[in-house]
Coordinates of N, CA and C in Angstrom, one line a residue:
M7 N 0.8 -1.2 0.0 CA 0.0 0.0 0.0 C 0.9 1.2 0.0
R8 N 0.3 2.3 -0.5 CA 1.0 3.6 -0.5 C 0.0 4.7 -0.2
T9 N 0.5 5.9 0.2 CA -0.4 7.0 0.6 C 0.0 8.3 0.0
P10 N -0.2 8.5 -1.2 CA 0.0 9.9 -1.8 C -0.9 10.9 -1.3
I11 N -0.6 12.2 -1.5 CA -1.4 13.3 -1.0 C -2.1 13.9 -2.2
D12 N -3.5 14.1 -2.1 CA -4.2 14.7 -3.2 C -4.1 16.2 -3.2
D13 N -4.8 16.8 -4.2 CA -4.6 18.3 -4.4 C -5.0 19.1 -3.2
L14 N -5.9 18.5 -2.3 CA -6.3 19.3 -1.1 C -5.5 18.9 0.1
G15 N -4.4 18.1 -0.1 CA -3.6 17.8 1.1 C -4.1 16.6 1.8
H16 N -5.0 15.8 1.3 CA -5.6 14.7 2.0 C -4.8 13.4 1.6
P17 N -4.3 12.7 2.6 CA -3.6 11.4 2.3 C -4.6 10.4 1.8
V18 N -4.3 9.7 0.7 CA -5.2 8.7 0.1 C -4.5 7.4 0.0
R19 N -5.1 6.4 0.8 CA -4.4 5.1 0.8 C -4.8 4.3 -0.4
L20 N -3.8 3.9 -1.2 CA -4.0 3.2 -2.4 C -3.2 1.9 -2.5
P21 N -3.7 0.9 -3.2 CA -2.9 -0.2 -3.5 C -1.7 0.1 -4.3
D22 N -0.6 -0.7 -4.3 CA 0.6 -0.5 -5.0 C 0.2 -0.3 -6.5
R23 N -0.8 -1.1 -7.0 CA -1.2 -1.0 -8.4 C -2.7 -0.8 -8.4
V24 N -3.1 0.4 -8.9 CA -4.5 0.7 -9.1 C -5.0 0.0 -10.3
E25 N -6.1 -0.8 -10.1 CA -6.7 -1.5 -11.2 C -8.1 -1.1 -11.6
T26 N -8.8 -0.4 -10.7 CA -10.2 0.0 -10.9 C -10.4 1.4 -10.5
V27 N -11.0 2.2 -11.3 CA -11.3 3.6 -11.0 C -12.7 4.0 -11.4
V28 N -13.3 4.8 -10.5 CA -14.6 5.4 -10.8 C -14.3 6.9 -10.9
S29 N -14.7 7.5 -11.9 CA -14.5 8.9 -12.1 C -15.8 9.7 -12.0
L30 N -15.8 10.8 -11.2 CA -17.0 11.6 -11.1 C -16.8 13.0 -11.7
V31 N -15.8 13.1 -12.6 CA -15.4 14.3 -13.2 C -15.3 14.1 -14.7
P32 N -16.1 14.7 -15.6 CA -16.1 14.4 -17.0 C -14.8 14.6 -17.7
S33 N -14.1 15.7 -17.4 CA -12.8 15.9 -18.0 C -11.7 14.9 -17.6
L34 N -11.8 14.5 -16.3 CA -10.8 13.5 -15.9 C -11.2 12.1 -16.4
T35 N -12.5 11.9 -16.6 CA -12.9 10.6 -17.2 C -12.2 10.5 -18.6
E36 N -12.3 11.6 -19.4 CA -11.7 11.6 -20.7 C -10.2 11.4 -20.6
A37 N -9.5 12.1 -19.6 CA -8.1 12.0 -19.5 C -7.7 10.5 -19.2
I38 N -8.4 9.9 -18.3 CA -8.0 8.5 -17.9 C -8.3 7.6 -19.1
A39 N -9.5 7.8 -19.7 CA -9.8 6.9 -20.8 C -8.8 7.0 -22.0
R40 N -8.2 8.1 -22.2 CA -7.2 8.3 -23.2 C -5.9 7.7 -22.8
T41 N -5.7 7.5 -21.5 CA -4.4 7.1 -21.0 C -4.4 5.7 -20.6
A42 N -5.4 5.2 -19.9 CA -5.4 3.9 -19.3 C -6.9 3.4 -19.3
P43 N -7.5 3.2 -20.4 CA -9.0 3.0 -20.5 C -9.4 1.8 -19.7
D44 N -8.6 0.8 -19.6 CA -9.0 -0.4 -18.9 C -9.3 -0.2 -17.4
L45 N -8.8 0.9 -16.8 CA -9.0 1.2 -15.4 C -10.4 1.6 -15.1
L46 N -11.1 2.3 -16.0 CA -12.4 2.8 -15.6 C -13.5 1.8 -15.6
V47 N -14.2 1.8 -14.4 CA -15.3 0.8 -14.3 C -16.6 1.6 -14.2
A48 N -16.6 2.8 -13.9 CA -17.9 3.6 -13.8 C -17.5 5.1 -13.9
A49 N -18.5 5.9 -14.4 CA -18.4 7.3 -14.5 C -19.8 7.9 -14.4
T50 N -19.9 9.2 -14.5 CA -21.2 9.9 -14.4 C -21.8 9.9 -15.8
V51 N -23.1 10.3 -15.7 CA -23.9 10.4 -17.0 C -23.4 11.6 -17.8
W52 N -22.6 12.5 -17.2 CA -22.1 13.7 -17.9 C -20.8 13.4 -18.5
C53 N -20.2 12.2 -18.3 CA -18.9 11.9 -18.9 C -19.1 11.4 -20.3
T54 N -19.2 12.4 -21.2 CA -19.6 12.2 -22.6 C -18.4 11.9 -23.6
H55 N -17.2 12.0 -23.1 CA -16.0 11.8 -23.9 C -15.1 10.8 -23.2
P56 N -14.5 9.8 -24.0 CA -14.7 9.6 -25.4 C -16.2 9.1 -25.7
A57 N -16.6 9.3 -26.9 CA -18.0 9.0 -27.2 C -18.4 7.5 -27.1
D58 N -17.4 6.7 -27.2 CA -17.6 5.2 -27.1 C -17.3 4.7 -25.7
L59 N -17.2 5.5 -24.7 CA -17.0 5.0 -23.4 C -18.1 4.1 -22.9
A60 N -17.7 2.9 -22.6 CA -18.7 1.8 -22.2 C -18.4 1.4 -20.8
V61 N -18.9 2.2 -19.8 CA -18.8 1.8 -18.4 C -20.1 2.1 -17.7
E62 N -20.2 1.6 -16.5 CA -21.5 1.8 -15.8 C -21.6 3.3 -15.4
R63 N -22.8 3.8 -15.4 CA -23.1 5.2 -15.1 C -23.6 5.2 -13.7
V64 N -23.0 6.1 -12.8 CA -23.4 6.2 -11.4 C -24.0 7.6 -11.2
R65 N -25.0 8.0 -12.0 CA -25.7 9.2 -11.9 C -24.8 10.4 -12.2
G66 N -25.1 11.6 -11.6 CA -24.4 12.8 -12.0 C -23.3 13.2 -11.1
T67 N -22.6 14.4 -11.4 CA -21.5 14.9 -10.6 C -22.0 15.4 -9.3
K68 N -23.2 15.9 -9.2 CA -23.8 16.5 -8.0 C -24.6 15.5 -7.2
N69 N -25.0 14.4 -7.8 CA -25.8 13.4 -7.1 C -25.3 12.0 -7.4
P70 N -24.0 11.7 -7.2 CA -23.5 10.3 -7.5 C -24.2 9.3 -6.7
H71 N -24.3 8.1 -7.2 CA -24.9 6.9 -6.6 C -23.9 6.3 -5.6
V72 N -23.8 6.9 -4.4 CA -22.8 6.6 -3.5 C -22.9 5.1 -3.1
R73 N -24.1 4.6 -2.9 CA -24.2 3.2 -2.5 C -23.7 2.2 -3.6
R74 N -24.0 2.5 -4.8 CA -23.5 1.7 -5.9 C -22.0 1.8 -6.1
I75 N -21.5 3.0 -5.9 CA -20.0 3.1 -6.0 C -19.3 2.3 -4.9
V76 N -19.9 2.3 -3.7 CA -19.3 1.5 -2.6 C -19.4 0.0 -3.0
E77 N -20.5 -0.4 -3.6 CA -20.6 -1.8 -4.0 C -19.6 -2.2 -5.1
L78 N -19.3 -1.3 -5.9 CA -18.3 -1.6 -7.0 C -16.9 -1.7 -6.4
A79 N -16.6 -1.2 -5.2 CA -15.4 -1.3 -4.5 C -14.2 -0.9 -5.3
P80 N -14.1 0.2 -5.9 CA -13.0 0.6 -6.8 C -11.8 0.9 -5.9
D81 N -10.6 0.8 -6.6 CA -9.4 1.1 -5.9 C -9.3 2.6 -5.5
V82 N -9.9 3.4 -6.4 CA -10.0 4.9 -6.1 C -11.1 5.5 -6.9
V83 N -11.7 6.5 -6.3 CA -12.7 7.4 -6.9 C -12.0 8.7 -7.2
V84 N -12.2 9.2 -8.4 CA -11.6 10.5 -8.7 C -12.7 11.6 -8.7
A85 N -12.4 12.6 -7.9 CA -13.4 13.7 -7.7 C -12.7 15.1 -7.9
N86 N -13.5 16.1 -7.9 CA -13.0 17.5 -8.0 C -13.6 18.4 -7.0
R87 N -12.9 19.3 -6.4 CA -13.4 20.2 -5.4 C -14.5 21.0 -5.9
E88 N -14.5 21.5 -7.1 CA -15.5 22.4 -7.7 C -16.7 21.6 -8.2
E89 N -16.5 20.5 -8.8 CA -17.6 19.8 -9.5 C -18.4 18.8 -8.6
N90 N -17.8 18.4 -7.6 CA -18.4 17.4 -6.7 C -18.6 17.9 -5.3
R91 N -19.6 17.4 -4.6 CA -20.0 17.9 -3.3 C -19.2 17.2 -2.2
E92 N -18.7 18.0 -1.2 CA -17.9 17.4 -0.1 C -18.6 16.3 0.6
R93 N -19.9 16.4 0.8 CA -20.6 15.4 1.6 C -20.6 14.0 0.9
H94 N -20.5 14.0 -0.4 CA -20.4 12.7 -1.1 C -19.0 12.1 -1.0
V95 N -18.0 13.0 -1.1 CA -16.7 12.6 -0.8 C -16.5 12.0 0.6
L96 N -17.1 12.7 1.6 CA -17.0 12.2 2.9 C -17.7 10.9 3.1
A97 N -18.9 10.7 2.5 CA -19.7 9.5 2.6 C -18.9 8.3 2.0
L98 N -18.2 8.5 0.9 CA -17.4 7.5 0.3 C -16.3 7.1 1.2
R99 N -15.6 8.1 1.7 CA -14.5 7.8 2.6 C -14.9 7.1 3.9
E100 N -16.0 7.5 4.4 CA -16.5 6.8 5.6 C -16.9 5.4 5.3
A101 N -17.2 5.1 4.1 CA -17.5 3.7 3.7 C -16.3 2.9 3.3
G102 N -15.1 3.5 3.4 CA -13.9 2.8 3.2 C -13.4 2.9 1.8
V103 N -13.9 3.8 1.0 CA -13.5 4.0 -0.4 C -12.5 5.1 -0.5
A104 N -11.4 4.9 -1.2 CA -10.4 5.9 -1.4 C -10.9 6.9 -2.4
V105 N -10.7 8.2 -2.1 CA -11.2 9.3 -3.0 C -10.0 10.2 -3.2
W106 N -9.7 10.5 -4.4 CA -8.6 11.4 -4.8 C -9.3 12.7 -5.3
V107 N -9.1 13.8 -4.6 CA -9.8 15.0 -5.0 C -8.8 16.0 -5.7
T108 N -9.2 16.4 -6.9 CA -8.4 17.4 -7.6 C -8.9 18.8 -7.3
D109 N -8.0 19.8 -7.5 CA -8.4 21.2 -7.4 C -7.6 22.0 -8.4
V110 N -8.3 22.4 -9.5 CA -7.7 23.0 -10.7 C -8.2 24.4 -10.8
R111 N -7.3 25.4 -10.8 CA -7.7 26.8 -10.9 C -6.9 27.6 -12.0
T112 N -5.9 26.9 -12.5 CA -5.1 27.6 -13.6 C -4.7 26.5 -14.6
V113 N -4.3 27.0 -15.8 CA -3.8 26.1 -16.8 C -2.6 25.3 -16.4
A114 N -1.6 26.0 -15.8 CA -0.4 25.3 -15.3 C -0.8 24.3 -14.2
G115 N -1.7 24.7 -13.3 CA -2.1 23.8 -12.3 C -2.8 22.6 -12.8
A116 N -3.5 22.7 -13.9 CA -4.2 21.6 -14.5 C -3.2 20.6 -15.0
F117 N -2.1 21.0 -15.6 CA -1.1 20.1 -16.0 C -0.4 19.3 -14.8
V118 N -0.1 20.1 -13.8 CA 0.4 19.4 -12.6 C -0.5 18.4 -12.0
S119 N -1.8 18.8 -11.9 CA -2.8 17.9 -11.3 C -3.0 16.7 -12.2
L120 N -3.1 16.9 -13.5 CA -3.3 15.7 -14.4 C -2.1 14.8 -14.3
R121 N -0.9 15.3 -14.3 CA 0.3 14.5 -14.3 C 0.3 13.6 -13.0
R122 N 0.0 14.2 -11.9 CA 0.0 13.5 -10.6 C -1.1 12.4 -10.6
L123 N -2.3 12.8 -11.1 CA -3.4 11.8 -11.1 C -3.0 10.6 -12.0
L124 N -2.5 10.9 -13.2 CA -2.3 9.8 -14.2 C -1.1 9.0 -13.8
T125 N 0.0 9.6 -13.3 CA 1.2 8.8 -13.0 C 1.3 8.3 -11.6
E126 N 1.0 9.2 -10.6 CA 1.1 8.8 -9.2 C 0.0 7.9 -8.7
V127 N -1.2 8.2 -9.2 CA -2.4 7.5 -8.8 C -2.7 6.3 -9.7
C128 N -2.9 6.6 -11.0 CA -3.3 5.5 -11.9 C -2.2 4.6 -12.3
G129 N -1.0 5.1 -12.4 CA 0.2 4.3 -12.6 C 0.9 4.3 -13.9
P130 N 0.3 4.6 -15.1 CA 1.0 4.6 -16.3 C 1.9 5.8 -16.5
P131 N 2.9 5.7 -17.4 CA 3.7 6.9 -17.6 C 2.9 8.0 -18.2
A132 N 3.4 9.3 -18.1 CA 2.7 10.4 -18.6 C 2.4 10.2 -20.1
P133 N 1.2 10.4 -20.5 CA 0.8 10.2 -21.9 C 1.3 11.3 -22.9
G134 N 1.5 10.9 -24.1 CA 1.9 11.9 -25.1 C 1.0 13.1 -25.3
W135 N -0.3 12.9 -25.1 CA -1.2 14.0 -25.3 C -1.0 15.1 -24.3
L136 N -0.5 14.7 -23.1 CA -0.3 15.7 -22.0 C 0.8 16.6 -22.4
A137 N 1.9 16.0 -22.9 CA 3.0 16.9 -23.4 C 2.6 17.8 -24.5
E138 N 1.8 17.2 -25.4 CA 1.3 18.0 -26.6 C 0.5 19.2 -26.1
A139 N -0.4 19.0 -25.1 CA -1.2 20.0 -24.6 C -0.4 21.1 -23.9
E140 N 0.6 20.7 -23.1 CA 1.5 21.6 -22.5 C 2.2 22.5 -23.5
A141 N 2.7 21.9 -24.6 CA 3.4 22.7 -25.6 C 2.4 23.7 -26.2
V142 N 1.2 23.3 -26.5 CA 0.2 24.2 -27.1 C 0.0 25.4 -26.2
W143 N -0.2 25.2 -24.9 CA -0.5 26.3 -23.9 C 0.7 27.0 -23.4
G144 N 1.9 26.5 -23.8 CA 3.2 27.2 -23.4 C 3.5 28.4 -24.3
A145 N 2.7 28.5 -25.4 CA 3.0 29.7 -26.3 C 2.5 31.0 -25.6
P146 N 3.2 32.1 -25.8 CA 2.8 33.3 -25.1 C 1.4 33.8 -25.5
A147 N 0.8 34.5 -24.6 CA -0.6 35.1 -24.9 C -0.4 36.3 -25.9
P148 N -1.4 36.5 -26.7 CA -1.4 37.8 -27.5 C -1.3 39.0 -26.6
E149 N -0.7 40.0 -27.2 CA -0.6 41.2 -26.3 C -1.9 41.9 -26.0
R150 N -2.8 41.9 -26.9 CA -4.1 42.5 -26.7 C -5.2 41.7 -27.3
G151 N -6.2 41.5 -26.4 CA -7.4 40.7 -26.8 C -8.6 41.5 -26.4
P152 N -9.8 40.9 -26.6 CA -11.0 41.6 -26.3 C -11.3 41.6 -24.8
R153 N -12.1 42.6 -24.3 CA -12.6 42.6 -23.0 C -13.9 41.7 -23.1
V154 N -14.0 40.7 -22.2 CA -15.1 39.8 -22.3 C -15.8 39.6 -21.0
A155 N -17.1 39.2 -21.1 CA -17.9 38.7 -20.0 C -18.3 37.3 -20.4
V156 N -18.3 36.3 -19.5 CA -18.6 34.9 -19.8 C -19.6 34.4 -18.9
P157 N -20.9 34.5 -19.2 CA -21.9 33.8 -18.4 C -21.8 32.3 -18.5
I158 N -22.1 31.7 -17.3 CA -22.1 30.2 -17.3 C -23.4 29.7 -16.8
W159 N -24.3 30.6 -16.4 CA -25.6 30.2 -16.0 C -26.6 31.3 -16.1
R160 N -27.9 31.0 -16.2 CA -28.9 32.1 -16.2 C -30.0 31.6 -15.2
N161 N -30.7 32.6 -14.7 CA -31.8 32.3 -13.7 C -31.3 31.5 -12.5
P162 N -30.3 32.0 -11.7 CA -29.7 33.4 -11.8 C -28.5 33.4 -12.7
W163 N -28.3 34.6 -13.2 CA -27.2 34.8 -14.1 C -25.9 34.7 -13.3
M164 N -24.9 34.0 -13.8 CA -23.6 33.9 -13.1 C -22.5 34.0 -14.2
V165 N -21.4 34.5 -13.9 CA -20.3 34.7 -14.8 C -19.0 34.1 -14.3
I166 N -18.1 33.9 -15.1 CA -16.7 33.4 -14.7 C -16.0 34.6 -14.0
G167 N -15.5 34.4 -12.9 CA -14.8 35.4 -12.2 C -13.3 35.1 -12.1
G168 N -12.6 35.6 -11.1 CA -11.2 35.3 -11.0 C -10.9 34.0 -10.2
D169 N -9.6 33.6 -10.2 CA -9.2 32.4 -9.5 C -9.9 31.1 -10.1
T170 N -10.1 31.1 -11.4 CA -10.8 29.9 -12.0 C -9.9 29.5 -13.2
F171 N -10.0 28.2 -13.5 CA -9.4 27.6 -14.6 C -9.8 28.3 -15.9
S172 N -11.1 28.5 -16.1 CA -11.6 29.2 -17.3 C -11.1 30.6 -17.4
G173 N -11.0 31.3 -16.2 CA -10.5 32.6 -16.3 C -9.0 32.7 -16.7
D174 N -8.2 31.7 -16.3 CA -6.8 31.7 -16.7 C -6.8 31.3 -18.2
V175 N -7.6 30.4 -18.7 CA -7.7 30.1 -20.1 C -7.9 31.4 -20.9
L176 N -8.9 32.2 -20.5 CA -9.1 33.5 -21.2 C -7.9 34.4 -21.2
A177 N -7.3 34.5 -20.0 CA -6.1 35.4 -19.9 C -5.0 34.9 -20.9
R178 N -4.8 33.6 -21.0 CA -3.8 33.1 -21.9 C -4.1 33.2 -23.3
L179 N -5.4 33.6 -23.6 CA -5.8 33.9 -25.0 C -5.7 35.4 -25.2
G180 N -5.2 36.2 -24.2 CA -5.1 37.6 -24.3 C -6.4 38.4 -24.0
A181 N -7.5 37.6 -23.6 CA -8.7 38.3 -23.3 C -8.7 38.9 -21.9
V182 N -9.4 39.9 -21.7 CA -9.5 40.6 -20.4 C -10.9 40.3 -19.8
N183 N -11.0 39.6 -18.7 CA -12.3 39.3 -18.1 C -12.8 40.5 -17.3
V184 N -13.9 41.1 -17.7 CA -14.3 42.3 -17.0 C -14.8 42.0 -15.6
F185 N -15.0 40.7 -15.2 CA -15.5 40.4 -13.9 C -14.4 39.6 -13.1
A186 N -13.1 39.7 -13.5 CA -12.1 39.0 -12.9 C -11.9 39.5 -11.4
D187 N -12.2 40.8 -11.1 CA -12.0 41.3 -9.8 C -13.3 41.4 -9.0
A188 N -14.4 40.8 -9.5 CA -15.6 40.8 -8.8 C -15.5 39.8 -7.6
E189 N -16.4 40.0 -6.7 CA -16.4 39.1 -5.5 C -16.9 37.7 -5.9
G190 N -16.1 36.7 -5.5 CA -16.5 35.3 -5.7 C -15.9 34.8 -7.0
R191 N -15.8 33.5 -7.1 CA -15.2 32.9 -8.3 C -16.2 32.9 -9.4
Y192 N -17.5 32.8 -9.1 CA -18.5 32.8 -10.1 C -19.6 33.8 -9.7
P193 N -19.3 35.1 -9.8 CA -20.3 36.1 -9.3 C -21.7 36.1 -9.9
R194 N -22.7 36.4 -9.1 CA -24.0 36.5 -9.6 C -24.2 37.9 -10.1
V195 N -24.7 38.1 -11.3 CA -24.9 39.4 -12.0 C -26.3 39.4 -12.6
T196 N -26.5 40.5 -13.4 CA -27.7 40.6 -14.2 C -27.2 41.0 -15.6
P197 N -28.1 40.7 -16.6 CA -27.7 41.2 -17.9 C -27.4 42.7 -18.0
D198 N -28.1 43.5 -17.2 CA -27.8 44.9 -17.1 C -26.4 45.2 -16.6
A199 N -26.0 44.4 -15.6 CA -24.7 44.6 -15.0 C -23.6 44.2 -16.0
I200 N -23.9 43.2 -16.8 CA -22.9 42.9 -17.9 C -22.8 44.0 -18.9
A201 N -24.0 44.5 -19.3 CA -24.0 45.6 -20.2 C -23.2 46.8 -19.7
T202 N -23.4 47.1 -18.4 CA -22.8 48.3 -17.8 C -21.2 48.1 -17.8
A203 N -20.8 46.8 -17.6 CA -19.3 46.6 -17.6 C -18.7 46.8 -19.0
A204 N -19.6 46.9 -20.0 CA -19.2 47.2 -21.4 C -18.1 46.3 -22.0
P205 N -18.3 45.0 -22.0 CA -17.3 44.1 -22.6 C -17.4 44.3 -24.1
D206 N -16.3 44.0 -24.8 CA -16.3 44.0 -26.2 C -17.0 42.8 -26.8
L207 N -17.2 41.8 -25.9 CA -17.7 40.5 -26.4 C -18.3 39.7 -25.2
V208 N -19.5 39.2 -25.4 CA -20.1 38.3 -24.4 C -19.9 36.9 -25.0
V209 N -19.2 36.1 -24.2 CA -18.8 34.7 -24.7 C -19.8 33.8 -24.0
L210 N -20.5 33.0 -24.8 CA -21.6 32.1 -24.3 C -21.2 30.6 -24.5
P211 N -20.7 29.9 -23.5 CA -20.4 28.5 -23.7 C -21.6 27.7 -23.5
D212 N -21.6 26.4 -24.1 CA -22.7 25.6 -24.0 C -22.7 24.6 -22.8
E213 N -21.9 24.9 -21.8 CA -21.9 24.2 -20.6 C -21.2 25.1 -19.5
P214 N -21.6 25.0 -18.3 CA -22.6 24.1 -17.7 C -24.1 24.4 -18.1
Y215 N -24.4 25.7 -18.4 CA -25.7 26.0 -19.0 C -25.5 25.9 -20.5
R216 N -26.5 25.4 -21.1 CA -26.4 25.2 -22.6 C -26.9 26.4 -23.3
F217 N -26.0 27.5 -23.3 CA -26.3 28.6 -24.1 C -26.1 28.2 -25.6
G218 N -26.9 28.9 -26.4 CA -26.8 28.7 -27.9 C -27.3 29.9 -28.6
P219 N -27.4 29.8 -29.9 CA -27.8 31.0 -30.7 C -29.2 31.4 -30.4
D220 N -30.1 30.5 -29.9 CA -31.4 30.9 -29.5 C -31.7 31.1 -28.0
D221 N -30.6 31.0 -27.3 CA -30.8 31.0 -25.8 C -29.5 31.7 -25.2
G222 N -29.6 33.0 -25.1 CA -28.5 33.7 -24.5 C -28.2 35.1 -25.2
P223 N -28.0 35.1 -26.5 CA -27.7 36.3 -27.2 C -28.8 37.4 -27.1
E224 N -30.0 36.9 -27.0 CA -31.1 37.9 -26.9 C -31.1 38.7 -25.7
A225 N -30.4 38.3 -24.6 CA -30.3 39.0 -23.4 C -29.3 40.2 -23.5
F226 N -28.6 40.3 -24.6 CA -27.6 41.3 -24.8 C -27.7 41.9 -26.2
P227 N -28.8 42.6 -26.4 CA -29.1 43.1 -27.7 C -28.1 44.2 -28.2
D228 N -27.5 44.8 -27.3 CA -26.6 45.9 -27.7 C -25.1 45.5 -27.7
L229 N -24.8 44.2 -27.4 CA -23.4 43.7 -27.3 C -23.2 42.6 -28.3
P230 N -21.9 42.6 -28.8 CA -21.6 41.4 -29.7 C -21.5 40.2 -28.8
T231 N -22.0 39.0 -29.3 CA -21.9 37.8 -28.6 C -21.3 36.7 -29.5
V232 N -20.8 35.7 -28.9 CA -20.3 34.5 -29.6 C -20.6 33.3 -28.8
C233 N -21.1 32.2 -29.4 CA -21.3 30.9 -28.8 C -20.1 30.1 -29.0
V234 N -19.6 29.4 -27.9 CA -18.4 28.6 -28.0 C -18.7 27.2 -27.3
D235 N -17.8 26.3 -27.6 CA -17.9 25.0 -27.1 C -17.4 25.1 -25.6
G236 N -18.3 24.8 -24.7 CA -18.0 24.9 -23.3 C -16.8 23.9 -22.9
R237 N -16.8 22.8 -23.5 CA -15.7 21.9 -23.2 C -14.3 22.5 -23.5
A238 N -14.2 23.3 -24.5 CA -12.9 23.9 -24.8 C -12.5 24.9 -23.7
L239 N -13.5 25.5 -23.1 CA -13.3 26.5 -22.1 C -13.1 26.0 -20.7
T240 N -13.7 24.8 -20.4 CA -13.8 24.4 -19.0 C -13.1 23.1 -18.7
W241 N -12.9 22.2 -19.8 CA -12.3 20.9 -19.5 C -10.8 21.0 -19.5
Y242 N -10.2 20.2 -18.6 CA -8.7 20.1 -18.6 C -8.4 18.6 -18.9
G243 N -7.7 18.4 -20.0 CA -7.4 17.0 -20.4 C -7.1 17.0 -21.9
P244 N -7.3 15.9 -22.6 CA -7.0 15.9 -24.0 C -7.6 17.0 -24.9
S245 N -8.8 17.5 -24.5 CA -9.4 18.5 -25.2 C -8.6 19.8 -25.3
M246 N -7.6 20.0 -24.4 CA -6.8 21.2 -24.3 C -5.9 21.3 -25.5
I247 N -5.7 20.2 -26.2 CA -4.8 20.3 -27.4 C -5.4 21.2 -28.5
D248 N -6.7 21.0 -28.7 CA -7.4 21.8 -29.7 C -8.1 23.1 -29.2
A249 N -8.3 23.1 -27.9 CA -9.1 24.2 -27.3 C -8.5 25.6 -27.6
R250 N -7.2 25.7 -27.5 CA -6.6 27.1 -27.6 C -6.9 27.6 -29.0
A251 N -6.7 26.9 -30.1 CA -7.0 27.4 -31.4 C -8.4 27.6 -31.6
R252 N -9.3 26.8 -31.1 CA -10.7 27.0 -31.3 C -11.3 28.2 -30.6
L253 N -10.8 28.4 -29.4 CA -11.3 29.6 -28.6 C -10.7 30.9 -29.2
A254 N -9.4 30.8 -29.6 CA -8.8 32.0 -30.2 C -9.5 32.4 -31.5
A255 N -9.9 31.4 -32.3 CA -10.6 31.8 -33.5 C -11.9 32.4 -33.2
A256 N -12.6 31.9 -32.2 CA -13.9 32.5 -31.8 C -13.8 33.9 -31.4
L257 N -12.8 34.2 -30.6 CA -12.5 35.6 -30.1 C -12.1 36.5 -31.2
R258 N -11.3 36.0 -32.1 CA -10.9 36.9 -33.2 C -12.1 37.2 -34.1
G259 N -12.9 36.2 -34.3 CA -14.0 36.3 -35.3 C -15.1 37.3 -34.9
R260 N -15.2 37.6 -33.5 CA -16.2 38.5 -33.1 C -15.7 39.7 -32.2
S261 N -14.5 39.7 -32.0 CA -13.9 40.8 -31.1 C -13.8 42.1 -31.9

């Protein structure tokens, strides 16, 4: 047995060789599936990548089927501080299940966390896709980009604030988040408050709220808007390889 320390400083008792994993984080499910697919035995219904992932589904990120996970007796459950609820993590630990919790707030932090999860926890060597993604995001940010507001929910309206992975993604694209200094990581606002902040562009991702051409832009009739793939903006894992170019093109096209 061994006891590595997760991103929150919690010691996690693991077997010398991890053979079964339950993932409660869609982006980490994709990362593990691309690196060591045979390890995954269950994931959430929101774990949509890779598209051919054939594992048991244990409900969602906010309401995982704790009893079923305990019955599966995985070597480790993978969770995230932001996406999963502490009470579910504690319930699993109280039932004797090892839970590794990640905490990702920057692009650089994502690479560190992913490398630790994949190599220290799961066991295989660092995958090639991870080095490729690091190289993509190692390029310098443009000197000047648009001032942006990025809603992630409506009713109530919420936007990306500071100290967030998505906020750092935007900064590395040269964008200036007009709510970076607002109180809270995901401030509650109104469409009027967004208009008053006068961004050059309102960026509307399709997750966690599914904004789209017919749901979101109408709230900002006097501001340019662009709909983007939420996975490119919020997922850390293999999708990061293409995310930078896709997001940069979206910002250039409408800024």
